[in-house]
Short mmCIF file of C-alpha atoms in Angstrom, two decimals:
data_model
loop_
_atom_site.label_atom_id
_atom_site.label_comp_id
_atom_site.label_asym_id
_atom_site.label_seq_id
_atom_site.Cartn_x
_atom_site.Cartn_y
_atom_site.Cartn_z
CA UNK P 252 -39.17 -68.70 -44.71
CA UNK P 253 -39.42 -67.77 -41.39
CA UNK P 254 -39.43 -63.97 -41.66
CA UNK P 255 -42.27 -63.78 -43.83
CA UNK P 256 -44.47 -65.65 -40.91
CA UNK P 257 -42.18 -63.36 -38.04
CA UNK P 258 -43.46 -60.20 -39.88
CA UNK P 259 -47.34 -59.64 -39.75
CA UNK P 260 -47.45 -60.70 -35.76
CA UNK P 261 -44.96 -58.37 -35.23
CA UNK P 262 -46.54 -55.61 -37.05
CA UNK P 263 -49.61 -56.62 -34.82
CA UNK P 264 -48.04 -56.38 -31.52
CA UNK P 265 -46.91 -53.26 -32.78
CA UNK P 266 -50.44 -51.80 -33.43
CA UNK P 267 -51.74 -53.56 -30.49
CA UNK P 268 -48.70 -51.69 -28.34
CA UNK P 269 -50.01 -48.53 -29.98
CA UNK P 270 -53.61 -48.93 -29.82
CA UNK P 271 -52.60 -49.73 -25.49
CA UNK P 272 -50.44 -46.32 -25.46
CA UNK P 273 -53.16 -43.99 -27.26
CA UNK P 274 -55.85 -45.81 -24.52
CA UNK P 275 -53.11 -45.23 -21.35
CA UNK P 276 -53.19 -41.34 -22.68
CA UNK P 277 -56.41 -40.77 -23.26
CA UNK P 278 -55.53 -39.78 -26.83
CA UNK P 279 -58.78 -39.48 -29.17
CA UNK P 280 -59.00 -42.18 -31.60
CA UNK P 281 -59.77 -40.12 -34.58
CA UNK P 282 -59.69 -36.30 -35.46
CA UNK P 283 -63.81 -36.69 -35.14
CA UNK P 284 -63.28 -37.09 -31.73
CA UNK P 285 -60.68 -34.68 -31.22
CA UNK P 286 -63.20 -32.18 -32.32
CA UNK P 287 -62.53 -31.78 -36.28
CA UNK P 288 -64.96 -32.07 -38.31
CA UNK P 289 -64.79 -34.67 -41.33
CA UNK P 290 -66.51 -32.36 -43.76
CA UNK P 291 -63.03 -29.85 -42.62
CA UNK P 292 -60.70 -32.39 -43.25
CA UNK P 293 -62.47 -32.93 -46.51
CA UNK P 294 -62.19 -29.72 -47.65
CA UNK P 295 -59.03 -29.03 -47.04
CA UNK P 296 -57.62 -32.35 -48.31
CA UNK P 297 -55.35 -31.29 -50.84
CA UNK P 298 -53.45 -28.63 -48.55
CA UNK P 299 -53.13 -30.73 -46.49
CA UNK P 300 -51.60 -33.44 -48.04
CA UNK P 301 -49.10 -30.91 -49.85
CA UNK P 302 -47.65 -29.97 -46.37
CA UNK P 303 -47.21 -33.04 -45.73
CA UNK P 304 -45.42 -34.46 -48.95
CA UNK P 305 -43.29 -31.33 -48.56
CA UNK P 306 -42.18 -32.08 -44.94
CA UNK P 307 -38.88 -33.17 -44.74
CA UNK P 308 -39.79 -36.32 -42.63
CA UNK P 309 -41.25 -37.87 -45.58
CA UNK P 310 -38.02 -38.11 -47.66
CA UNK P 311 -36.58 -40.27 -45.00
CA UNK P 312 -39.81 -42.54 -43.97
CA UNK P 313 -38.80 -46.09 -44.28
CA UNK P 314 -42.03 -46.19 -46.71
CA UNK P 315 -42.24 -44.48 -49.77
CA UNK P 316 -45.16 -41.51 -49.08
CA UNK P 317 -47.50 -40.75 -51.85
CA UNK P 318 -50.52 -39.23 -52.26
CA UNK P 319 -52.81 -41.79 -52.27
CA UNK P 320 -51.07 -42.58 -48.99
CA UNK P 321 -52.00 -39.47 -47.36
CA UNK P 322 -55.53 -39.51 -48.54
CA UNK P 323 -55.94 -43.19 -47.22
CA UNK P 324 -54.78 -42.20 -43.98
CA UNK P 325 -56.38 -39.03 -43.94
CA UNK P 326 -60.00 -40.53 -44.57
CA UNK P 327 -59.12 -43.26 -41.83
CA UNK P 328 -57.92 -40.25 -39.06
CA UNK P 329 -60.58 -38.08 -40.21
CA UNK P 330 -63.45 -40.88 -39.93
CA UNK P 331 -65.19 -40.67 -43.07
CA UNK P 332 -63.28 -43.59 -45.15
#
């Protein structure tokens, strides 16, 4: 169908709109370059991601958020994934 072709270019003009807005703000692109350290993010992994499964936001995201999510994202932010 047409949807499932619609989908994945829209999800990519939506990361390319993103990817624009964090450049336009001069936002870093990772926490590296924010000034955290990966080897900090790393050891403080697991706090971390029990804030965030325990913030309120998360019951409501359109995707489900798991653990493995956070991690993923986590190594990806962080720089060392």
């Amino acid at each position: 169908s047409r949807a499932v072709h619609v989908l994945p270019v829209m999800f990519q003009a939506l990361k390319n709109g993103l990817v624009r807005l964090r450049r336009e703000l001069r936002l870093p692109e990772s926490l590296a370059q924010a000034g955290i350290k990966p080897q900090e993010v790393r050891y403080r992994v697991k706090e971390i991601v029990t804030a965030t499964l325990e913030d309120p936001c998360c019951k409501t995201n359109p995707m489900p958020v798991t653990e493995q999510t956070v991690k993923k994202v986590l190594r990806q932010v962080a720089g060392y994934g």
